[in-house]
Amino acid sequence: MISQFFILSSKGDPLIYKDFRGDSGGRDVAELFYRKLTGLPGDESPVVMHHDDRHFIHIRHSGLYLVATTSENISPFSLLELLSRLATLLGDYCGSLGEATISRNVALVYELLDEVLDYGYVQTTSTEVLRNFIQTEAVVSKPFSLFDLSSVGLFGAETQQSKVAPSSAASRPVLSSRSDQSQKNEVFLDVVERLSVLIASNGSLLKVDVQGEIRLKSFLPSGSEMRIGLTEEFCVGKSELRGYGPGIRVDEVSFHSSVYLDEFESHRILRLQPPQGELTVMRYQLSDDLPSPLPFRLFPSVQWDRGSGRLQVYLKLRCDLPPKSQALNVRLHLPLPRGVVSLSQELSSPEQKAELGEGALRWDLPRVQGGSQLSGLFQMDVPGLPGPPGQGPSASAPLGLGPASLSFELPRHTCSGLQVRFLRLAFRPCGNANPHKWVRHLSHSDAYVIRI
Amino acid sequence: MTVGKDVSALFPDVVNCMQTDNLELKKLVYLYLMNYAKSQPDMAIMAVNTFVKDCEDPNPLIRALAVRTMGCIRVDKITEYLCEPLRKCLKDEDPYVRKTAAVCVAKLHDINAQLVEDQGFLDTLKDLISDSNPMVVANAVAALSEIAESHPSSNLLDLNPQSINKLLTALNECTEWGQIFILDCLANYTPKDDREAQSICERVTPRLSHANSAVVLSAVKVLMKFMEMLSKDLDYYGTLLKKLAPPLVTLLSAEPELQYVALRNINLIVQKRPEVLKHEMKVFFVKYNDPIYVKLEKLDIMIRLASQANIAQVLAELKEYATEVDVDFVRKAVRAIGRCAIKVEQSAERCVSTLLDLIQTKVNYVVQEAIVVIKDIFRKYPNKYESVIATLCENLDSLDEPEARAAMIWIVGEYAERIDNADELLESFLEGFHDESTQVQLQLLTAIVKLFLKKPTETQELVQQVLSLATQDSDNPDLRDRGYIYWRLLSTDPVAAKEVVLAEKPLISEETDLIEPTLLDELICYIGTLASVYHKPPSAFVEGGRGVVHKSLPPRTASSESTESPETAPAGAPPGEQLDAVPTQGDLLGDLLNLDLGPPVSGPPLAASAVQMGAVDLLGGGLDSLMGDEPEGIGAPSFVAPPAAAVPANLGAPMGSGLSDLFDLTSGVGTLSGSYVAPKARLRSGFGHTEASLSRAAPAVGHPEAGTPGRPGRVLLLIPRLTWSSPGGPGRCGPSESPLQVWLPAMKAKGLEISGTFTRQAGTISMDLQLTNKALQVMTDFAIQFNRNSFGLAPAAPLQVHAPLSPTQTVEISLPLSTAGSVMKTEPLNSLQVAVKNNIDVFYFSTLYPLHILFVEDGKMDRQMFLATWKDIPNENEAQFQIRDCPLNAEAVSSRLQSSNIFTVARRNVEGQDMLYQSLKLTNGIWVLAELRIQPGNPSFTLSLKCRAPEVSQHVYQAYETILKN
């Protein structure tokens, strides 16, 4: 069972320390942990560390270390899950999780810990259940104001939707502001997908997978019913087919326990009564068989002159998104052979940027329109690199070059094609305006790797 | 307080605030008390009254708060006052209070166990398992599990089908955390039969799709454990296997920390049941943004899953990884390519060419790693890929790491006859001899001796130089002793030296880096715990008696194979081909000693598990793994003492007798006089160090053969070459006693058809052969030879075919066999590889012999002895089998078995069942004890076999079947 729990700041100062079992050691343990963590050799895993009979398991969240210790042979999964739940929970109660909020809300955090863990046994981590027991109010640094919403156009000028929630809107405590009813009626629904792709050097696709989830953050009173309509062509598993179109297919779906699936089979509607706070309504994954073309293709060509040590890399990046969509914050990261000394570049448009750093080439493209094609020509000098024998330019890449990886965000785009058709609330507050509903779709890259 | 300031001085003032009605304030006061009560025990008493009062507060929150806080104040005086309120709270009407009180019992037990027992709280806690509220049930289970762990003998958590049923019901209703407690508790239960196991599995399976990974893994643990009891033929078994894969794959999309823990567990699962994830290779491909510890784990699992079907894909990936930037990862990837070559024979060629490509890159660390790996490939496939040696030699100068240098030197020495300038190459290393690391020095010494034996004329000077460097100028005892040994060997008897140094080496195999099976089984019981992350049993890292109860998988009740090993060699391995030596495995110590040296088993009990690793090797090929495991115990100078006392502490008594036998033997050896005994013992210890360093240096691919040390050891000690392969599944064994089987069909042997059978008559084993000439030409000059086999079977006389065998003629011969041949464990245990030669060609075939030809006539044990031995053999060695459809009664069974040298020692009648206690002895001195249970009217008998070498049990059982049914 869990012996101790503590939260350390990024510098290793203990913010919260709680002992459940009357173990000796006290706060020195926190220091011991930090020393151990920072002194760990590179290839050793920091996930589970031990010192004598004490085992440390930790996660890092928003710059804080959340650490649990135990002296028994218990499940590391439950500790890891617990720590990440605690992070969510603290976020729910204190607003966002961070050094400042934690030190402002020490009493609240201890109260929470007392209810979540008794003698090292996890009791509950549900925001909803805990609400019955928690007395302390969160201290929030600055009150949330709707004026923050003025930062419309988060996703670029093209945004026509009048209501786009700023990403900061969701970072206030779910459970504070009991008095202020008008601000409570908000629901945030995000469809977020992570895309992992592996493309071989000959351009063939080795692996694709998409991990998606529908996340909900609700400020509505608990138990208010809502219905989420998904794309009707949505099907699960390899065999199922719906409608006449190609359909939107995923391999596996799992739902949160508060979701009722009675309308899911027939109409693809999720009915749920969410508790206040954040939850993941649905999680799904899809591999190998993507309905739409990949967002990016990269066509590299490499000239490598061993004699003069000159390396020339020409990269052509084609964005295969529909013309109306765009990708933001595109960054290409290309590891280079050791000892690259200089870089000269020719880029196809002015807002791009390329630079060398940490043994790699970084090519930043702030925005890439769907259907467009961008290119960059990079020349580098690599003196003294071992390579295949023979003089003169050759097309084979020297060692240490590649693989290229891309990171990007695709706002209002899901790679699986899944969309939220509607979000309907059964809840009608008396005498108040309609609740605000915010729906976002977002895909971003997890590991998008192109071998060269 | 929360920032670390000591505010204990305010204690009285704070206690005054305790009686407030404000819940928020009360909580803060209680928080303060928990922190400071221990430092001020006297003042803490002041708070007791309020606690007791609060325990009767109308508000359940306050009642629970009071009882929870009191439990956390670890002051003895307070605990006395805690009992009454706790008793009330355990029966409280509010579930929130009850669940808090349940945990409080565990707290109190930790402070004062006697008090809890005296007050009868344990019984109340047991009642709470039937509570209507699942949260209360979960906490009660958690508390009881913890209390039960500190009293392993007590029967606190009395798991029976009824209580299990209750738990399974609560499982569906309680929170995810409660589910974890309950599943962990279920995992400790052993169902009584496979039906019950299946029904529990069915009810646990839905947990696999839970969002909480801890629930998933606890469910996987229960399933993996109970699956052991299910028969593999069951449809349900297959369904279950399919259901295990998706949740495991899903875990790999979690955060890196969870991924890592999941991968460590998957690593165990894949070793136990590779079929679960065999189609999921792709999910283990490394992502560039994985942390390094996740990458390395994925790499390891990729190798474990590699098979002929997916090897191309795996190799392509590995080659990519080998060109990445991270040096550690690149090294591991190169090693992985070598492991692929060793694991999947068909891929060896491709792996070698991949490695050559990598060597061409000339990147220093890649080249070095590749050479180390190629050395291992040479050891697995000798004389197959020498063409690459030239390429390797080109890179000689760039090697600067000792391991790579040692590997390269080994290669040069091993293939000295094919490298024209081998002497120059080795000479170049010799120049800086004293600057090299020990590893390189030892290799260099061995390599030059090898070279000398291969090309004696040109290299005499070189060998003298290295011998004097090693013996006179070196301070290292390992090196010096090895030098002396070579020197004496070379000067006494060069022919013997040649036999020693250039002897055939045991092949290495992929399995060397698997977790040893008994440990694996134990770890499977700990899936989803810290043990599964460390890959160590909990006793290795948990303090004291807590949670260190040894767990083992439930035995399979069905009559099929006892344990299946997925990696068993194909049953009819191509004849003539050498079987792989797997030096690390096998708790065969017992029969090893018997087989070879023949002392009776009735010696001290064999601490099989403790000596497992080393013992086999010690007698077999290299001394490596023994020393690799326990280097410090062996290098002790006490080893030099007279043989009988030369027992390293960690090997325990049984090895002692074995070793002393070994040493006794050596003293009688002709080539070496008895006075050499002591130096030899030291030699052994010296080798210990060298091997230790070598095998630790190359943990990835088996044990490097490490030059010669194994071989002189072997010959000096006059042990015939003993190598053992995995004791895996002795299950595959064909029918044997059928009259005349065709062993070698005519079309495979250019017209010679051989069929035959084995018999034992009057103490003589014979192989009855029938040779038929189906060719068109006359056959003459017959001869027969056996490959080394488990029981040392060998022809006792030449194959006598008196007249030439003309076409279509058949001749019947009875070939007497002896058991004095050389011994090597075969897979399956009773397989025999035979070579038959005639004027046309040499033909190979392999056959299985029934074990009962090996049962000797004096196999009757006396009763006392039987009892003592039966008790002595650990229960893990017991195997149970069903003999079906046998209509005989006890008398008939007994007499029929007796005619095959299975002797009934005693007979008892228990509750209408006849129990026959029987003993038998194999030609190599292994005793097998049997208990045969016969129920009148029931044609199925139950046979329990106990033997120190449990792998024979399966075959003994088959012998029983054959005897009883013929």
mmCIF file of N, CA and C in Angstrom, chain A residues 177-216:
data_model
loop_
_atom_site.group_PDB
_atom_site.id
_atom_site.type_symbol
_atom_site.label_atom_id
_atom_site.label_comp_id
_atom_site.label_asym_id
_atom_site.label_seq_id
_atom_site.Cartn_x
_atom_site.Cartn_y
_atom_site.Cartn_z
ATOM 1 N N SER A 177 -16.787 28.972 -7.146
ATOM 2 C CA SER A 177 -17.815 29.906 -7.598
ATOM 3 C C SER A 177 -19.210 29.316 -7.448
ATOM 4 N N ARG A 178 -19.488 28.898 -6.240
ATOM 5 C CA ARG A 178 -20.818 28.346 -5.989
ATOM 6 C C ARG A 178 -21.884 29.418 -6.134
ATOM 7 N N SER A 179 -21.487 30.637 -5.870
ATOM 8 C CA SER A 179 -22.490 31.698 -5.874
ATOM 9 C C SER A 179 -22.884 32.080 -7.304
ATOM 10 N N ASP A 180 -21.900 32.091 -8.155
ATOM 11 C CA ASP A 180 -22.126 32.704 -9.448
ATOM 12 C C ASP A 180 -22.737 31.701 -10.429
ATOM 13 N N GLN A 181 -24.035 31.729 -10.516
ATOM 14 C CA GLN A 181 -24.720 30.737 -11.340
ATOM 15 C C GLN A 181 -24.493 30.947 -12.836
ATOM 16 N N SER A 182 -24.403 32.198 -13.240
ATOM 17 C CA SER A 182 -24.426 32.473 -14.679
ATOM 18 C C SER A 182 -23.203 31.878 -15.375
ATOM 19 N N GLN A 183 -22.107 31.783 -14.642
ATOM 20 C CA GLN A 183 -20.913 31.293 -15.310
ATOM 21 C C GLN A 183 -20.834 29.780 -15.339
ATOM 22 N N LYS A 184 -21.755 29.179 -14.668
ATOM 23 C CA LYS A 184 -21.600 27.729 -14.538
ATOM 24 C C LYS A 184 -22.045 26.966 -15.768
ATOM 25 N N ASN A 185 -22.876 27.601 -16.568
ATOM 26 C CA ASN A 185 -23.511 26.818 -17.616
ATOM 27 C C ASN A 185 -22.643 26.714 -18.858
ATOM 28 N N GLU A 186 -21.562 26.032 -18.718
ATOM 29 C CA GLU A 186 -20.707 25.885 -19.880
ATOM 30 C C GLU A 186 -20.299 24.431 -20.025
ATOM 31 N N VAL A 187 -20.193 24.039 -21.268
ATOM 32 C CA VAL A 187 -19.736 22.686 -21.542
ATOM 33 C C VAL A 187 -18.671 22.761 -22.616
ATOM 34 N N PHE A 188 -17.577 22.111 -22.387
ATOM 35 C CA PHE A 188 -16.528 22.038 -23.406
ATOM 36 C C PHE A 188 -16.437 20.605 -23.899
ATOM 37 N N LEU A 189 -16.491 20.440 -25.190
ATOM 38 C CA LEU A 189 -16.376 19.098 -25.738
ATOM 39 C C LEU A 189 -15.259 19.116 -26.770
ATOM 40 N N ASP A 190 -14.263 18.315 -26.556
ATOM 41 C CA ASP A 190 -13.128 18.257 -27.478
ATOM 42 C C ASP A 190 -13.027 16.871 -28.089
ATOM 43 N N VAL A 191 -12.865 16.838 -29.402
ATOM 44 C CA VAL A 191 -12.502 15.573 -30.046
ATOM 45 C C VAL A 191 -11.034 15.713 -30.413
ATOM 46 N N VAL A 192 -10.205 14.967 -29.746
ATOM 47 C CA VAL A 192 -8.764 15.116 -29.950
ATOM 48 C C VAL A 192 -8.194 13.806 -30.476
ATOM 49 N N GLU A 193 -7.447 13.902 -31.542
ATOM 50 C CA GLU A 193 -6.838 12.688 -32.077
ATOM 51 C C GLU A 193 -5.329 12.853 -32.128
ATOM 52 N N ARG A 194 -4.657 11.757 -31.848
ATOM 53 C CA ARG A 194 -3.203 11.748 -31.983
ATOM 54 C C ARG A 194 -2.848 10.797 -33.104
ATOM 55 N N LEU A 195 -2.000 11.260 -33.967
ATOM 56 C CA LEU A 195 -1.705 10.503 -35.167
ATOM 57 C C LEU A 195 -0.255 10.023 -35.112
ATOM 58 N N SER A 196 -0.069 8.715 -35.250
ATOM 59 C CA SER A 196 1.298 8.186 -35.345
ATOM 60 C C SER A 196 1.474 7.558 -36.704
ATOM 61 N N VAL A 197 2.525 7.935 -37.372
ATOM 62 C CA VAL A 197 2.741 7.444 -38.729
ATOM 63 C C VAL A 197 4.199 7.067 -38.869
ATOM 64 N N LEU A 198 4.435 6.017 -39.608
ATOM 65 C CA LEU A 198 5.805 5.629 -39.913
ATOM 66 C C LEU A 198 5.894 5.341 -41.401
ATOM 67 N N ILE A 199 6.706 6.107 -42.102
ATOM 68 C CA ILE A 199 6.829 5.931 -43.545
ATOM 69 C C ILE A 199 8.251 5.472 -43.847
ATOM 70 N N ALA A 200 8.363 4.416 -44.630
ATOM 71 C CA ALA A 200 9.675 3.873 -44.943
ATOM 72 C C ALA A 200 10.393 4.768 -45.942
ATOM 73 N N SER A 201 11.675 4.505 -46.129
ATOM 74 C CA SER A 201 12.447 5.391 -46.988
ATOM 75 C C SER A 201 11.997 5.295 -48.445
ATOM 76 N N ASN A 202 11.362 4.191 -48.823
ATOM 77 C CA ASN A 202 10.882 4.120 -50.195
ATOM 78 C C ASN A 202 9.485 4.717 -50.347
ATOM 79 N N GLY A 203 8.995 5.356 -49.317
ATOM 80 C CA GLY A 203 7.709 6.027 -49.420
ATOM 81 C C GLY A 203 6.527 5.163 -49.039
ATOM 82 N N SER A 204 6.776 3.875 -48.767
ATOM 83 C CA SER A 204 5.627 3.043 -48.421
ATOM 84 C C SER A 204 5.271 3.256 -46.954
ATOM 85 N N LEU A 205 4.016 3.095 -46.685
ATOM 86 C CA LEU A 205 3.501 3.375 -45.367
ATOM 87 C C LEU A 205 3.658 2.131 -44.498
ATOM 88 N N LEU A 206 4.432 2.228 -43.429
ATOM 89 C CA LEU A 206 4.655 1.049 -42.593
ATOM 90 C C LEU A 206 3.612 0.927 -41.503
ATOM 91 N N LYS A 207 3.235 2.029 -40.947
ATOM 92 C CA LYS A 207 2.339 1.944 -39.809
ATOM 93 C C LYS A 207 1.596 3.263 -39.655
ATOM 94 N N VAL A 208 0.302 3.165 -39.432
ATOM 95 C CA VAL A 208 -0.473 4.357 -39.111
ATOM 96 C C VAL A 208 -1.309 3.985 -37.926
ATOM 97 N N ASP A 209 -1.354 4.802 -36.931
ATOM 98 C CA ASP A 209 -2.472 4.618 -36.028
ATOM 99 C C ASP A 209 -2.931 5.921 -35.414
ATOM 100 N N VAL A 210 -4.204 5.921 -35.114
ATOM 101 C CA VAL A 210 -4.840 7.119 -34.607
ATOM 102 C C VAL A 210 -5.422 6.769 -33.257
ATOM 103 N N GLN A 211 -5.082 7.574 -32.260
ATOM 104 C CA GLN A 211 -5.720 7.389 -30.973
ATOM 105 C C GLN A 211 -6.552 8.609 -30.688
ATOM 106 N N GLY A 212 -7.828 8.383 -30.505
ATOM 107 C CA GLY A 212 -8.694 9.534 -30.330
ATOM 108 C C GLY A 212 -9.451 9.463 -29.039
ATOM 109 N N GLU A 213 -9.847 10.614 -28.557
ATOM 110 C CA GLU A 213 -10.743 10.601 -27.427
ATOM 111 C C GLU A 213 -11.665 11.799 -27.492
ATOM 112 N N ILE A 214 -12.832 11.635 -26.922
ATOM 113 C CA ILE A 214 -13.769 12.741 -26.797
ATOM 114 C C ILE A 214 -13.741 13.140 -25.343
ATOM 115 N N ARG A 215 -13.316 14.365 -25.098
ATOM 116 C CA ARG A 215 -13.175 14.827 -23.713
ATOM 117 C C ARG A 215 -14.235 15.857 -23.413
ATOM 118 N N LEU A 216 -14.720 15.795 -22.232
ATOM 119 C CA LEU A 216 -15.786 16.695 -21.845
ATOM 120 C C LEU A 216 -15.379 17.385 -20.565
#
